[in-house]
Amino acid sequence: MKEKENVLDILVRTKKAISENDVVTMKLLSNRTIHSSSIYQDPDNIAVAVIVYALGKIIERKKYQEYKEWPAFFSACMASLDAAIAAIKSDNIEQFRESVENIREAIELLSGHLRSYIEEVFRKASINKASRIYEHGISMQQTASLLGISVFELAEYAGKTGIGDVDLSITKNIHERLKTAFELFE
Amino acid sequence: MARKILIFDSSSIISLSLNNLLYLLEKLKKENILFLVTEDVKKEVVDTPLKIKKYELEALMIFQLIQKKILEMPEAIGVDKIELEIATSDILEAANHLFMANKEWIKIISQGEASCIALSLLLNKKGMENVLVIDERTARMLCENPENLRELMERKLHTTVSMNKERIKELVGCKIIRSSELCVVAFKKGVLGLVNGKTQILDALLYATKYKGCAISFNEIEEIKKVEKAV
């Protein structure tokens, strides 16, 4: 795992933010692994970014807490976070990965609407994080494969961001590019 | 008549397909114009989305274009599969050993993008005129202005990003357009089949490609509209 100290700090702060219902902090924390996710493309950092972002969204939606399965799901997530923190502290990366995987497994134990809602939150969290990595200069297809999403999903999401508007992205005069296109079909 | 070849990356096919504009490829196809997709791109736009309910229809429609030979595989023009695979590996190796941050090479592109660049450079060597159609930003910047890409990464990653200048020459030499420019050609050729106001059609087309992932800026769109208005 890359940048272990950073991941540990993010998880500790995430626990605190959850207890304070501070979803803004959780969104900010989820972005703190984007730099390392882009450079090292380390699955552990990427998983943490997705989980923290998704948990922020889940906490934000109070409606989910009305489902009878909510308390068990929430407890399982908290226990997994605690276990992940303890695993990093004791330098047990395998145990950390198992704890992260346990959050996914807690979703699979859900049923009905809550399960679909939460699955959707996690899927959207993956797309959101993919878009951030793409924004950092990693290609669309490389990013999609890192996050396990399709290029279609990333393209749809990235199109709504300002990625194409960054001044450095303009690598050729538009007139020249149009000329190239027209010459092909003369 | 000299043959002209357009090589489509998955991002450009995706923005056409999500906008229901794949029919433009049929309208623009001519005997001397070939539209190619590599096996790696086919995986991304057909094989993978066929397993995702949300994009299954798009995948089927793209596959139909392959079946109708509107989109063809490189073998159609005699490109050897193994030769392309080797060239793709070389491009992947060069592109993913170009930028370094925190003593780590950054993997910036994948097999799909690499295969398109490799095919384009391979055809250049064979003297076959070709243009890449790429909507996603990184591969385009990599081929056209790697220094801009380095600077962008440095800005975003808040750390020094160095560039292995020795490897740049292995990646440059591709001509690139986007689905937006292809749509402008279709618009000018009057093959869209829309009858509303001329200016509005162009505006709608360009923004549609942008919002489905084509890395084109608002300024570029407005510039295109100005040029076309003046013509």
Short mmCIF file of C-alpha atoms in Angstrom, two decimals:
data_model
loop_
_atom_site.label_atom_id
_atom_site.label_comp_id
_atom_site.label_asym_id
_atom_site.label_seq_id
_atom_site.Cartn_x
_atom_site.Cartn_y
_atom_site.Cartn_z
CA MET A 1 0.00 0.00 0.00
CA LYS A 2 1.24 3.48 -0.92
CA GLU A 3 1.10 6.44 1.45
CA LYS A 4 -0.04 4.36 4.39
CA GLU A 5 0.07 7.26 6.86
CA ASN A 6 -2.23 9.32 4.63
CA VAL A 7 -4.72 6.45 4.30
CA LEU A 8 -4.69 5.91 8.07
CA ASP A 9 -5.27 9.60 8.73
CA ILE A 10 -8.15 9.65 6.20
CA LEU A 11 -9.86 6.66 7.83
CA VAL A 12 -9.48 8.07 11.36
CA ARG A 13 -10.90 11.41 10.24
CA THR A 14 -13.68 9.65 8.33
CA LYS A 15 -14.79 7.88 11.52
CA LYS A 16 -14.89 11.23 13.32
CA ALA A 17 -16.77 12.88 10.44
CA ILE A 18 -19.36 10.08 10.43
CA SER A 19 -19.95 10.49 14.16
CA GLU A 20 -20.47 14.22 13.56
CA ASN A 21 -22.58 13.75 10.41
CA ASP A 22 -20.02 15.92 8.60
CA VAL A 23 -20.51 14.91 4.95
CA VAL A 24 -18.58 17.90 3.58
CA THR A 25 -15.42 16.75 5.34
CA MET A 26 -15.98 13.22 4.07
CA LYS A 27 -16.11 14.44 0.47
CA LEU A 28 -12.89 16.39 1.00
CA LEU A 29 -11.23 13.38 2.63
CA SER A 30 -12.19 11.15 -0.30
CA ASN A 31 -10.27 13.47 -2.62
CA ARG A 32 -7.12 13.27 -0.54
CA THR A 33 -6.10 9.97 -2.10
CA ILE A 34 -6.67 11.14 -5.67
CA HIS A 35 -3.10 12.36 -6.13
CA SER A 36 -1.61 9.08 -4.97
CA SER A 37 -4.30 7.12 -6.82
CA SER A 38 -3.26 8.90 -10.02
CA ILE A 39 0.48 8.47 -9.57
CA TYR A 40 0.72 4.96 -8.09
CA GLN A 41 -2.66 3.64 -9.23
CA ASP A 42 -2.65 1.68 -6.03
CA PRO A 43 -5.94 -0.26 -5.57
CA ASP A 44 -5.91 0.32 -1.78
CA ASN A 45 -5.85 4.11 -2.15
CA ILE A 46 -8.52 3.93 -4.85
CA ALA A 47 -10.75 1.72 -2.69
CA VAL A 48 -10.46 4.14 0.23
CA ALA A 49 -11.38 7.10 -1.99
CA VAL A 50 -14.51 5.29 -3.22
CA ILE A 51 -15.58 4.03 0.21
CA VAL A 52 -15.16 7.37 1.98
CA TYR A 53 -17.06 9.21 -0.77
CA ALA A 54 -19.83 6.59 -0.82
CA LEU A 55 -20.20 6.58 2.99
CA GLY A 56 -20.50 10.38 2.88
CA LYS A 57 -23.35 10.09 0.39
CA ILE A 58 -25.03 7.34 2.38
CA ILE A 59 -24.88 9.30 5.65
CA GLU A 60 -26.24 12.35 3.83
CA ARG A 61 -29.38 10.49 2.76
CA LYS A 62 -31.38 10.28 5.97
CA LYS A 63 -34.09 8.25 4.21
CA TYR A 64 -31.82 5.20 4.21
CA GLN A 65 -31.76 5.26 8.00
CA GLU A 66 -35.49 4.49 8.09
CA TYR A 67 -34.95 0.99 6.69
CA LYS A 68 -35.00 -1.80 9.25
CA GLU A 69 -31.72 -3.19 7.87
CA TRP A 70 -29.95 0.13 8.38
CA PRO A 71 -28.65 -0.36 11.96
CA ALA A 72 -26.99 -3.68 11.13
CA PHE A 73 -25.49 -2.31 7.91
CA PHE A 74 -24.22 0.82 9.62
CA SER A 75 -22.68 -1.18 12.49
CA ALA A 76 -20.98 -3.50 10.01
CA CYS A 77 -19.48 -0.50 8.16
CA MET A 78 -18.23 1.08 11.38
CA ALA A 79 -16.74 -2.20 12.57
CA SER A 80 -15.00 -2.62 9.21
CA LEU A 81 -13.60 0.90 9.40
CA ASP A 82 -12.27 0.22 12.91
CA ALA A 83 -10.74 -3.03 11.71
CA ALA A 84 -9.15 -1.29 8.70
CA ILE A 85 -7.64 1.37 10.98
CA ALA A 86 -6.29 -1.25 13.37
CA ALA A 87 -4.88 -3.27 10.47
CA ILE A 88 -2.94 -0.30 9.08
CA LYS A 89 -1.64 0.56 12.54
CA SER A 90 -0.32 -2.95 12.91
CA ASP A 91 1.00 -2.94 9.34
CA ASN A 92 -1.26 -5.85 8.37
CA ILE A 93 -2.19 -4.95 4.79
CA GLU A 94 -3.98 -8.24 4.15
CA GLN A 95 -6.21 -7.60 7.15
CA PHE A 96 -6.83 -4.04 5.89
CA ARG A 97 -7.99 -5.38 2.50
CA GLU A 98 -10.23 -7.91 4.19
CA SER A 99 -11.83 -5.12 6.26
CA VAL A 100 -12.45 -3.04 3.14
CA GLU A 101 -13.94 -6.07 1.43
CA ASN A 102 -16.21 -6.57 4.46
CA ILE A 103 -17.93 -3.26 3.67
CA ARG A 104 -18.78 -4.61 0.21
CA GLU A 105 -19.98 -7.83 1.78
CA ALA A 106 -22.23 -5.89 4.17
CA ILE A 107 -23.98 -4.47 1.10
CA GLU A 108 -24.52 -7.95 -0.26
CA LEU A 109 -26.26 -8.93 2.95
CA LEU A 110 -28.86 -6.22 2.36
CA SER A 111 -32.01 -6.85 0.38
CA GLY A 112 -34.66 -4.90 -1.48
CA HIS A 113 -34.52 -1.16 -2.07
CA LEU A 114 -31.79 -0.35 0.45
CA ARG A 115 -29.43 -2.77 -1.25
CA SER A 116 -30.07 -1.25 -4.71
CA TYR A 117 -29.73 2.30 -3.37
CA ILE A 118 -26.44 1.58 -1.67
CA GLU A 119 -25.06 -0.38 -4.61
CA GLU A 120 -25.91 2.60 -6.80
CA VAL A 121 -24.19 5.01 -4.39
CA PHE A 122 -21.01 2.91 -4.56
CA ARG A 123 -21.18 2.69 -8.36
CA LYS A 124 -21.60 6.45 -8.64
CA ALA A 125 -18.77 6.98 -6.16
CA SER A 126 -16.50 4.92 -8.43
CA ILE A 127 -17.51 7.05 -11.44
CA ASN A 128 -16.94 10.26 -9.49
CA LYS A 129 -13.45 9.17 -8.39
CA ALA A 130 -12.67 7.99 -11.93
CA SER A 131 -13.55 11.40 -13.25
CA ARG A 132 -11.17 13.00 -10.76
CA ILE A 133 -8.33 10.70 -11.81
CA TYR A 134 -9.05 11.41 -15.49
CA GLU A 135 -8.94 15.11 -14.64
CA HIS A 136 -5.43 14.54 -13.25
CA GLY A 137 -4.16 13.40 -16.66
CA ILE A 138 -4.72 9.65 -16.72
CA SER A 139 -6.56 8.52 -19.85
CA MET A 140 -10.23 7.67 -19.87
CA GLN A 141 -9.72 3.98 -20.59
CA GLN A 142 -6.89 3.54 -18.11
CA THR A 143 -8.97 5.24 -15.42
CA ALA A 144 -12.10 3.23 -16.22
CA SER A 145 -10.15 0.00 -15.88
CA LEU A 146 -8.64 1.12 -12.55
CA LEU A 147 -12.09 1.79 -11.10
CA GLY A 148 -13.78 -1.20 -12.70
CA ILE A 149 -16.32 0.92 -14.57
CA SER A 150 -17.07 1.18 -18.27
CA VAL A 151 -15.68 3.92 -20.51
CA PHE A 152 -19.31 4.77 -21.37
CA GLU A 153 -20.05 5.65 -17.74
CA LEU A 154 -16.91 7.74 -17.41
CA ALA A 155 -17.47 9.57 -20.71
CA GLU A 156 -21.03 10.51 -19.72
CA TYR A 157 -19.88 11.83 -16.36
CA ALA A 158 -16.69 13.54 -17.55
CA GLY A 159 -18.65 15.36 -20.27
CA LYS A 160 -20.47 17.29 -17.59
CA THR A 161 -17.26 18.49 -15.96
CA GLY A 162 -14.93 21.24 -17.15
CA ILE A 163 -12.14 18.83 -18.13
CA GLY A 164 -12.20 19.89 -21.79
CA ASP A 165 -12.04 23.55 -20.88
CA VAL A 166 -8.64 23.62 -19.19
CA ASP A 167 -6.40 25.93 -21.23
CA LEU A 168 -3.56 23.39 -21.45
CA SER A 169 -5.94 20.88 -23.08
CA ILE A 170 -6.10 22.96 -26.22
CA THR A 171 -3.22 21.45 -28.13
CA LYS A 172 -4.04 22.60 -31.64
CA ASN A 173 -5.72 25.54 -33.28
CA ILE A 174 -9.34 24.71 -34.01
CA HIS A 175 -9.03 25.97 -37.61
CA GLU A 176 -6.18 23.55 -38.29
CA ARG A 177 -8.16 20.68 -36.79
CA LEU A 178 -11.20 21.51 -38.88
CA LYS A 179 -9.00 21.70 -41.99
CA THR A 180 -7.69 18.19 -41.26
CA ALA A 181 -11.26 16.92 -40.93
CA PHE A 182 -12.51 18.55 -44.11
CA GLU A 183 -9.53 17.38 -46.17
CA LEU A 184 -10.47 13.79 -45.39
CA PHE A 185 -13.87 14.16 -47.00
CA GLU A 186 -12.99 16.36 -49.98
CA MET B 1 -8.27 7.64 -55.76
CA ALA B 2 -6.08 7.73 -52.64
CA ARG B 3 -7.52 5.88 -49.69
CA LYS B 4 -8.13 7.87 -46.52
CA ILE B 5 -8.26 6.17 -43.17
CA LEU B 6 -9.90 7.26 -39.92
CA ILE B 7 -8.94 5.31 -36.80
CA PHE B 8 -11.52 5.55 -34.02
CA ASP B 9 -10.64 5.45 -30.37
CA SER B 10 -13.37 4.18 -28.02
CA SER B 11 -14.09 7.67 -26.62
CA SER B 12 -15.12 9.06 -30.02
CA ILE B 13 -17.36 6.09 -30.85
CA ILE B 14 -18.90 6.38 -27.39
CA SER B 15 -19.81 10.05 -27.73
CA LEU B 16 -21.34 9.41 -31.17
CA SER B 17 -23.26 6.43 -29.86
CA LEU B 18 -24.53 8.14 -26.68
CA ASN B 19 -25.80 10.98 -28.87
CA ASN B 20 -27.49 8.64 -31.33
CA LEU B 21 -25.17 9.90 -34.06
CA LEU B 22 -23.64 6.62 -35.19
CA TYR B 23 -25.70 6.89 -38.39
CA LEU B 24 -23.37 9.72 -39.44
CA LEU B 25 -20.62 7.17 -39.99
CA GLU B 26 -22.80 5.38 -42.55
CA LYS B 27 -23.58 8.69 -44.23
CA LEU B 28 -19.92 9.75 -44.36
CA LYS B 29 -18.54 6.39 -45.48
CA LYS B 30 -17.31 6.31 -49.05
CA GLU B 31 -15.43 3.79 -51.11
CA ASN B 32 -12.11 5.56 -50.57
CA ILE B 33 -12.72 6.30 -46.90
CA LEU B 34 -12.12 3.61 -44.32
CA PHE B 35 -13.19 3.72 -40.69
CA LEU B 36 -11.05 1.44 -38.54
CA VAL B 37 -11.28 0.17 -34.98
CA THR B 38 -8.67 -2.01 -33.32
CA GLU B 39 -9.47 -5.23 -31.48
CA ASP B 40 -8.76 -3.49 -28.15
CA VAL B 41 -11.20 -0.69 -28.96
CA LYS B 42 -13.82 -3.24 -30.05
CA LYS B 43 -13.49 -4.84 -26.61
CA GLU B 44 -14.22 -1.49 -24.97
CA VAL B 45 -17.14 -0.46 -27.16
CA VAL B 46 -18.75 -3.82 -27.92
CA ASP B 47 -17.59 -6.79 -25.85
CA THR B 48 -17.59 -5.09 -22.41
CA PRO B 49 -20.79 -2.99 -22.74
CA LEU B 50 -22.66 -6.00 -24.13
CA LYS B 51 -22.53 -7.29 -20.54
CA ILE B 52 -23.86 -4.01 -19.05
CA LYS B 53 -27.62 -3.58 -19.37
CA LYS B 54 -27.38 0.22 -19.48
CA TYR B 55 -25.12 0.19 -22.55
CA GLU B 56 -26.11 -3.08 -24.19
CA LEU B 57 -28.08 -1.33 -26.93
CA GLU B 58 -25.19 1.01 -27.81
CA ALA B 59 -22.89 -2.02 -27.97
CA LEU B 60 -25.26 -3.82 -30.33
CA MET B 61 -25.54 -0.77 -32.57
CA ILE B 62 -21.76 -0.43 -32.77
CA PHE B 63 -21.43 -4.14 -33.44
CA GLN B 64 -23.90 -3.76 -36.29
CA LEU B 65 -21.61 -1.15 -37.86
CA ILE B 66 -18.79 -3.68 -37.70
CA GLN B 67 -20.98 -6.35 -39.26
CA LYS B 68 -21.95 -3.95 -42.05
CA LYS B 69 -18.27 -3.12 -42.57
CA ILE B 70 -18.84 0.55 -41.86
CA LEU B 71 -16.32 0.09 -39.07
CA GLU B 72 -13.56 -2.31 -40.05
CA MET B 73 -10.73 -4.06 -38.31
CA PRO B 74 -7.11 -3.24 -39.32
CA GLU B 75 -6.81 -6.66 -41.01
CA ALA B 76 -9.11 -5.23 -43.71
CA ILE B 77 -6.20 -3.17 -45.02
CA GLY B 78 -3.63 -5.89 -44.53
CA VAL B 79 -2.31 -4.90 -41.11
CA ASP B 80 -0.95 -8.00 -39.46
CA LYS B 81 -2.45 -8.69 -36.03
CA ILE B 82 0.90 -9.64 -34.48
CA GLU B 83 2.62 -6.62 -36.00
CA LEU B 84 -0.01 -4.35 -34.43
CA GLU B 85 0.21 -6.13 -31.08
CA ILE B 86 3.96 -5.59 -30.99
CA ALA B 87 3.62 -1.95 -32.00
CA THR B 88 0.93 -1.48 -29.32
CA SER B 89 3.23 -2.90 -26.64
CA ASP B 90 5.97 -0.53 -27.76
CA ILE B 91 3.63 2.47 -27.53
CA LEU B 92 2.38 1.39 -24.10
CA GLU B 93 5.96 1.00 -22.93
CA ALA B 94 6.95 4.45 -24.25
CA ALA B 95 3.83 6.31 -23.07
CA ASN B 96 3.86 4.75 -19.62
CA HIS B 97 7.57 5.57 -19.16
CA LEU B 98 7.25 9.18 -20.17
CA PHE B 99 6.18 10.97 -17.00
CA MET B 100 7.59 10.49 -13.54
CA ALA B 101 6.34 11.80 -10.20
CA ASN B 102 7.58 10.83 -6.75
CA LYS B 103 10.12 8.49 -8.44
CA GLU B 104 7.26 6.53 -10.04
CA TRP B 105 6.46 6.18 -13.74
CA ILE B 106 2.85 7.18 -14.28
CA LYS B 107 0.72 4.78 -16.32
CA ILE B 108 -1.20 7.26 -18.38
CA ILE B 109 -2.80 5.21 -21.15
CA SER B 110 -4.22 1.73 -21.63
CA GLN B 111 -4.16 -0.88 -24.36
CA GLY B 112 -7.06 0.67 -26.29
CA GLU B 113 -5.55 4.12 -26.74
CA ALA B 114 -2.09 2.64 -27.32
CA SER B 115 -3.42 0.40 -30.10
CA CYS B 116 -4.89 3.41 -31.94
CA ILE B 117 -1.66 5.40 -31.74
CA ALA B 118 0.31 2.30 -32.77
CA LEU B 119 -1.95 1.69 -35.77
CA SER B 120 -1.71 5.31 -36.87
CA LEU B 121 2.10 5.32 -36.68
CA LEU B 122 2.27 1.93 -38.40
CA LEU B 123 0.15 3.23 -41.29
CA ASN B 124 2.29 6.38 -41.47
CA LYS B 125 5.33 4.14 -41.97
CA LYS B 126 3.52 2.30 -44.75
CA GLY B 127 2.70 5.64 -46.39
CA MET B 128 -1.03 5.30 -45.76
CA GLU B 129 -2.70 8.61 -44.94
CA ASN B 130 -4.66 8.39 -41.72
CA VAL B 131 -6.23 10.45 -38.96
CA LEU B 132 -7.07 9.44 -35.41
CA VAL B 133 -10.50 10.30 -34.05
CA ILE B 134 -10.02 10.71 -30.28
CA ASP B 135 -12.38 12.51 -27.90
CA GLU B 136 -10.61 11.81 -24.65
CA ARG B 137 -8.05 14.35 -23.56
CA THR B 138 -4.96 12.46 -22.39
CA ALA B 139 -4.10 10.49 -25.53
CA ARG B 140 -4.63 13.57 -27.69
CA MET B 141 -2.39 15.70 -25.49
CA LEU B 142 0.19 12.93 -25.37
CA CYS B 143 0.47 12.86 -29.16
CA GLU B 144 0.14 16.57 -29.85
CA ASN B 145 1.71 18.33 -26.91
CA PRO B 146 3.20 16.09 -24.20
CA GLU B 147 4.73 19.13 -22.51
CA ASN B 148 1.22 20.52 -21.91
CA LEU B 149 0.21 17.16 -20.45
CA ARG B 150 3.24 17.20 -18.14
CA GLU B 151 2.38 20.71 -16.98
CA LEU B 152 -1.28 19.79 -16.45
CA MET B 153 -0.30 16.78 -14.35
CA GLU B 154 2.13 18.86 -12.35
CA ARG B 155 -0.58 21.45 -11.64
CA LYS B 156 -3.12 18.81 -10.66
CA LEU B 157 -0.84 16.52 -8.66
CA HIS B 158 0.90 19.39 -6.84
CA THR B 159 4.25 17.70 -7.29
CA THR B 160 7.08 17.84 -9.80
CA VAL B 161 6.40 15.75 -12.89
CA SER B 162 9.42 15.11 -15.06
CA MET B 163 9.32 14.01 -18.68
CA ASN B 164 11.56 11.46 -20.37
CA LYS B 165 12.18 13.46 -23.55
CA GLU B 166 13.96 10.53 -25.21
CA ARG B 167 10.65 8.69 -25.58
CA ILE B 168 8.58 11.52 -27.06
CA LYS B 169 9.74 10.80 -30.60
CA GLU B 170 8.19 7.33 -30.37
CA LEU B 171 4.77 8.89 -29.84
CA VAL B 172 4.50 11.89 -32.10
CA GLY B 173 3.35 12.00 -35.70
CA CYS B 174 -0.38 11.29 -35.44
CA LYS B 175 -2.99 13.63 -36.87
CA ILE B 176 -6.01 13.94 -34.60
CA ILE B 177 -9.58 15.12 -34.89
CA ARG B 178 -12.51 14.64 -32.48
CA SER B 179 -16.09 13.55 -32.98
CA SER B 180 -16.96 17.28 -32.84
CA GLU B 181 -15.01 18.03 -36.02
CA LEU B 182 -16.51 14.96 -37.66
CA CYS B 183 -19.95 16.33 -36.80
CA VAL B 184 -19.03 19.68 -38.36
CA VAL B 185 -18.15 17.84 -41.59
CA ALA B 186 -21.46 15.97 -41.46
CA PHE B 187 -23.27 19.24 -40.84
CA LYS B 188 -21.57 20.94 -43.79
CA LYS B 189 -22.33 17.98 -46.02
CA GLY B 190 -25.99 18.19 -45.00
CA VAL B 191 -26.22 14.55 -44.02
CA LEU B 192 -27.73 15.06 -40.59
CA GLY B 193 -31.32 14.87 -41.67
CA LEU B 194 -32.37 17.72 -39.35
CA VAL B 195 -34.44 20.58 -40.67
CA ASN B 196 -34.32 23.17 -37.88
CA GLY B 197 -32.34 26.42 -38.02
CA LYS B 198 -28.84 25.94 -39.36
CA THR B 199 -27.06 27.68 -36.50
CA GLN B 200 -29.03 25.82 -33.88
CA ILE B 201 -28.18 22.43 -35.38
CA LEU B 202 -24.44 23.10 -35.23
CA ASP B 203 -24.73 24.45 -31.70
CA ALA B 204 -26.72 21.40 -30.61
CA LEU B 205 -24.31 18.97 -32.24
CA LEU B 206 -21.18 20.47 -30.74
CA TYR B 207 -22.57 20.73 -27.24
CA ALA B 208 -23.97 17.22 -27.48
CA THR B 209 -20.51 15.80 -28.20
CA LYS B 210 -18.99 17.87 -25.41
CA TYR B 211 -21.53 16.69 -22.85
CA LYS B 212 -20.95 13.06 -23.77
CA GLY B 213 -17.24 13.18 -23.12
CA CYS B 214 -15.58 14.92 -26.06
CA ALA B 215 -12.78 17.11 -24.67
CA ILE B 216 -13.63 20.27 -26.56
CA SER B 217 -13.77 23.65 -24.83
CA PHE B 218 -16.63 26.15 -24.82
CA ASN B 219 -14.30 28.61 -26.59
CA GLU B 220 -13.51 26.12 -29.34
CA ILE B 221 -17.22 25.47 -29.86
CA GLU B 222 -17.98 29.16 -30.11
CA GLU B 223 -15.02 29.60 -32.50
CA ILE B 224 -16.37 26.85 -34.78
CA LYS B 225 -19.81 28.46 -34.75
CA LYS B 226 -18.30 31.84 -35.66
CA VAL B 227 -16.34 30.34 -38.56
CA GLU B 228 -19.33 28.47 -39.91
CA LYS B 229 -21.55 31.53 -39.57
CA ALA B 230 -19.03 33.53 -41.61
CA VAL B 231 -18.88 30.94 -44.42
#
